[in-house]
XYZ file of C-alpha atoms in Angstrom:
305
model
C 67.500 103.760 119.181
C 63.890 102.860 118.263
C 62.825 104.646 115.053
C 59.354 106.089 115.126
C 57.731 107.140 111.883
C 54.771 107.026 109.531
C 54.571 106.661 105.760
C 52.125 108.789 103.789
C 50.277 106.913 100.968
C 52.772 106.744 98.108
C 49.955 106.864 95.517
C 49.196 110.400 96.655
C 52.852 111.483 96.801
C 56.016 109.867 98.130
C 56.845 111.238 101.554
C 58.408 109.671 104.634
C 58.198 111.476 107.923
C 60.231 110.337 110.912
C 60.644 111.632 114.367
C 63.853 111.060 116.251
C 65.833 111.059 112.985
C 67.373 114.503 112.433
C 68.420 114.062 108.812
C 67.530 111.931 105.757
C 68.990 111.690 102.317
C 67.001 113.329 99.558
C 64.028 111.260 98.442
C 63.537 110.600 94.771
C 60.546 109.201 92.845
C 61.490 106.389 90.505
C 58.940 104.852 88.137
C 59.705 101.309 87.087
C 57.289 99.168 85.048
C 54.325 101.356 85.902
C 55.088 101.372 89.641
C 56.299 104.080 91.982
C 59.398 102.849 93.796
C 60.919 104.443 96.872
C 64.609 103.455 96.756
C 66.520 102.176 99.701
C 67.204 105.056 102.056
C 70.096 105.503 104.459
C 69.181 108.074 107.091
C 71.936 109.752 109.086
C 71.122 109.310 112.774
C 72.256 111.629 115.530
C 74.352 108.865 117.074
C 76.563 106.379 115.182
C 74.030 103.606 114.712
C 72.976 101.813 111.499
C 69.310 102.148 110.598
C 67.819 100.298 107.603
C 64.738 101.557 105.831
C 63.177 98.910 103.555
C 62.186 99.677 99.973
C 58.404 100.120 99.554
C 56.869 99.429 96.153
C 53.250 100.331 95.432
C 51.654 99.705 92.000
C 50.076 102.811 90.559
C 47.053 100.798 89.486
C 46.265 99.381 92.918
C 42.799 100.059 94.244
C 40.789 99.330 97.324
C 38.587 96.213 96.998
C 35.471 98.335 96.565
C 36.947 100.039 93.514
C 38.140 96.915 91.675
C 36.613 97.045 88.172
C 34.528 94.041 87.197
C 34.497 92.608 83.663
C 32.254 94.981 81.690
C 28.868 93.648 80.620
C 29.492 95.028 77.135
C 33.090 93.899 76.652
C 33.863 93.270 72.979
C 35.431 89.927 73.884
C 32.379 88.705 75.791
C 30.240 86.069 74.081
C 26.552 87.047 73.690
C 25.419 84.371 76.143
C 27.838 85.580 78.806
C 26.863 89.197 78.153
C 23.177 88.401 78.690
C 23.902 86.440 81.878
C 26.054 89.269 83.280
C 23.430 91.856 82.380
C 20.694 89.975 84.219
C 22.967 89.416 87.221
C 23.859 93.125 87.276
C 20.208 94.181 87.093
C 19.228 91.733 89.817
C 22.001 92.919 92.149
C 21.707 96.673 91.573
C 17.969 97.325 91.189
C 14.666 96.367 92.773
C 12.778 94.401 90.124
C 9.231 93.086 89.959
C 8.842 89.770 88.138
C 5.789 89.331 85.929
C 4.778 86.057 84.300
C 2.709 86.393 81.148
C 1.011 83.877 78.881
C 0.657 83.925 75.106
C -1.374 86.912 73.963
C -1.128 88.867 77.205
C 0.257 92.428 76.979
C 3.230 93.754 78.898
C 1.889 97.230 78.079
C -0.333 98.855 75.481
C 0.245 101.807 73.185
C -0.745 104.996 74.997
C -0.065 103.633 78.491
C 1.885 106.023 80.704
C 5.589 105.339 80.701
C 6.911 104.636 84.189
C 9.025 101.518 83.791
C 11.288 99.653 81.423
C 11.095 95.886 81.014
C 13.721 93.261 80.369
C 12.848 89.812 79.049
C 13.943 87.071 81.421
C 12.229 84.137 79.689
C 10.062 83.533 76.657
C 9.530 85.465 73.441
C 7.752 88.804 72.978
C 6.729 90.923 70.008
C 6.140 94.641 69.712
C 3.208 95.699 67.545
C 2.424 99.152 66.188
C -1.277 99.895 65.650
C -2.328 102.520 63.101
C -5.218 104.945 63.590
C -7.502 102.751 61.481
C -6.690 99.625 63.492
C -4.079 97.990 61.241
C -1.359 96.128 63.134
C 2.282 95.922 62.169
C 4.782 93.658 63.938
C 7.867 95.834 64.419
C 10.101 93.766 66.685
C 10.841 90.368 68.214
C 12.470 90.158 71.629
C 14.316 87.274 73.271
C 15.795 86.762 76.739
C 17.970 89.711 77.751
C 16.255 92.193 75.403
C 14.727 95.418 76.716
C 11.161 96.593 76.155
C 9.806 100.126 76.443
C 12.571 102.405 75.155
C 10.034 104.039 72.817
C 8.129 105.444 75.796
C 10.969 107.569 77.169
C 10.687 110.542 74.804
C 6.930 111.188 74.953
C 6.140 109.749 78.374
C 3.835 107.114 76.854
C 4.401 103.839 75.021
C 4.090 103.991 71.252
C 3.282 100.343 70.608
C 1.988 97.160 72.233
C 4.333 94.565 73.739
C 2.745 91.102 73.635
C 3.858 87.723 74.957
C 4.139 85.085 72.204
C 4.391 82.194 74.655
C 4.617 81.794 78.417
C 7.397 84.081 79.582
C 8.643 86.416 82.280
C 9.671 90.067 82.259
C 11.415 92.084 84.945
C 9.798 95.439 85.647
C 12.353 98.187 86.358
C 11.177 101.606 87.520
C 12.741 104.189 85.224
C 13.421 106.709 87.982
C 15.181 104.071 90.079
C 17.218 103.088 87.025
C 18.350 106.688 86.444
C 19.348 107.155 90.063
C 21.306 103.916 90.124
C 23.028 104.625 86.804
C 24.415 107.857 88.236
C 26.280 105.784 90.841
C 27.044 102.671 88.766
C 28.763 103.460 85.450
C 28.681 99.807 84.406
C 24.891 99.838 84.585
C 24.672 103.045 82.558
C 26.942 101.562 79.883
C 24.758 98.438 79.749
C 21.602 100.518 79.186
C 23.242 102.636 76.476
C 24.558 99.502 74.782
C 21.067 97.996 74.812
C 19.691 101.130 73.146
C 22.457 101.035 70.540
C 21.837 97.356 69.864
C 18.105 97.981 69.412
C 18.774 100.752 66.884
C 21.205 98.533 64.960
C 18.632 95.727 64.900
C 15.964 98.076 63.527
C 18.403 99.313 60.872
C 19.264 95.773 59.774
C 15.592 94.833 59.622
C 14.796 97.836 57.437
C 17.777 97.067 55.206
C 16.586 93.480 54.699
C 13.053 94.572 53.829
C 14.313 97.162 51.341
C 17.085 95.193 49.606
C 16.454 91.432 49.799
C 14.167 89.403 47.529
C 11.370 87.386 49.133
C 13.202 84.075 49.561
C 16.299 85.742 51.030
C 14.146 87.847 53.343
C 12.576 84.715 54.826
C 15.983 83.032 55.048
C 17.384 86.082 56.841
C 14.438 86.000 59.261
C 15.112 82.327 60.076
C 18.842 82.988 60.419
C 18.251 85.807 62.920
C 15.798 83.656 64.884
C 18.329 80.809 65.062
C 21.101 83.233 66.052
C 18.946 84.569 68.893
C 18.406 81.039 70.187
C 22.074 80.117 69.840
C 23.178 83.179 71.809
C 20.967 81.997 74.666
C 22.286 78.451 74.645
C 19.264 76.896 72.924
C 19.221 74.400 70.060
C 19.005 75.714 66.505
C 18.751 72.556 64.401
C 14.970 72.506 64.900
C 13.185 75.709 65.881
C 9.546 76.333 66.739
C 8.261 79.560 65.251
C 5.873 81.304 67.616
C 4.332 83.160 64.687
C 1.837 82.259 62.015
C 2.737 82.604 58.348
C 0.565 85.734 58.278
C 2.478 87.274 61.222
C 5.810 86.487 59.556
C 4.561 88.155 56.379
C 3.387 91.155 58.366
C 6.820 91.497 59.969
C 8.675 91.115 56.654
C 6.326 93.199 54.522
C 5.073 90.185 52.553
C 1.794 88.354 52.030
C 1.033 85.027 53.674
C 1.169 83.278 50.279
C 4.600 84.739 49.504
C 5.959 83.518 52.821
C 4.605 80.002 52.200
C 6.128 79.855 48.710
C 9.486 81.137 49.996
C 9.582 78.469 52.712
C 8.740 75.780 50.155
C 11.570 76.899 47.859
C 14.039 76.962 50.755
C 12.986 73.411 51.631
C 13.332 72.322 48.000
C 16.899 73.702 47.971
C 17.682 71.746 51.172
C 18.400 74.936 53.104
C 15.638 74.115 55.605
C 13.272 71.238 56.254
C 9.764 70.832 57.627
C 9.387 68.848 60.836
C 6.594 66.338 61.124
C 5.705 67.739 64.547
C 3.844 70.730 63.113
C 3.774 73.537 60.566
C 5.635 75.911 62.889
C 8.572 73.552 63.446
C 11.417 74.248 61.022
C 14.551 72.129 60.706
C 17.782 74.009 60.002
C 20.561 71.511 59.190
C 23.191 74.239 58.865
C 22.725 77.889 59.889
C 25.753 78.783 57.771
C 23.844 77.579 54.700
C 21.133 80.142 55.461
C 23.758 82.866 55.645
C 25.286 81.727 52.354
C 21.856 81.760 50.720
C 21.187 85.322 51.900
C 24.620 86.524 50.767
C 24.284 84.943 47.328
C 20.806 86.441 46.879
C 22.075 89.874 47.835
C 25.005 89.571 45.429
C 22.613 88.591 42.644
C 20.454 91.676 43.207
C 23.506 93.938 42.965
C 24.444 92.687 39.512
């Protein structure tokens, strides 16, 4: 006798239908090691003839290829460099982007411009600057490859500060409406955007904490440590860094005068924490980034006692 039958997807419920077989033993669902197992069945045919039904095992976690989960961009075990690379690859594959190349001093956008797009840094270094009503400028953020620009424009529909290129760089322009629509269909992309927002808020908090609690020398050391960490996360050298800011701009960012910044750098050099390169005033040698961290920690401990 030729058995004719069809098996219904066991992930949706274990059922075996056969035609030409008048009776079957009772089916049972058995879960072993996270899998649904249909045990070996011995149907009773109408005529004395042995029929063998093979055991079918289907993992409960199996998925179609389209539903296989990729490694999350924001996985806690992912190194910063890998996270940035995966983020850029995800953006490039999921969204239409416009690439803009900017040179030092050129704006990505200005305060008051209508908010229509977000921007992600693909190369170079950018700063965000808040301008007061009387024209005073305050550097409020520094942005490396993989950082987002423009979150401040979402709430009011207009940007609240200027975003300026500090050297030749490239940003990817991402239409906000297209981003929202794509996020609704791609949870990984939505998680990446939320994580970027969270990271930006944490960075602002840490910056405010440093300004409010650290003495001048430690504040400058913390600034250099964060700059070196940003370069290291992007696979760049940290033993000699080129600051794309003047002493006055560093002081503006840290809430210090130009003279205080210069004296702090001189004291750090005297203590062998940093060195000055002969290439130029903006080139700083950092023999050991860990020494910067130790200097900041010891300064903070001293202020608490």
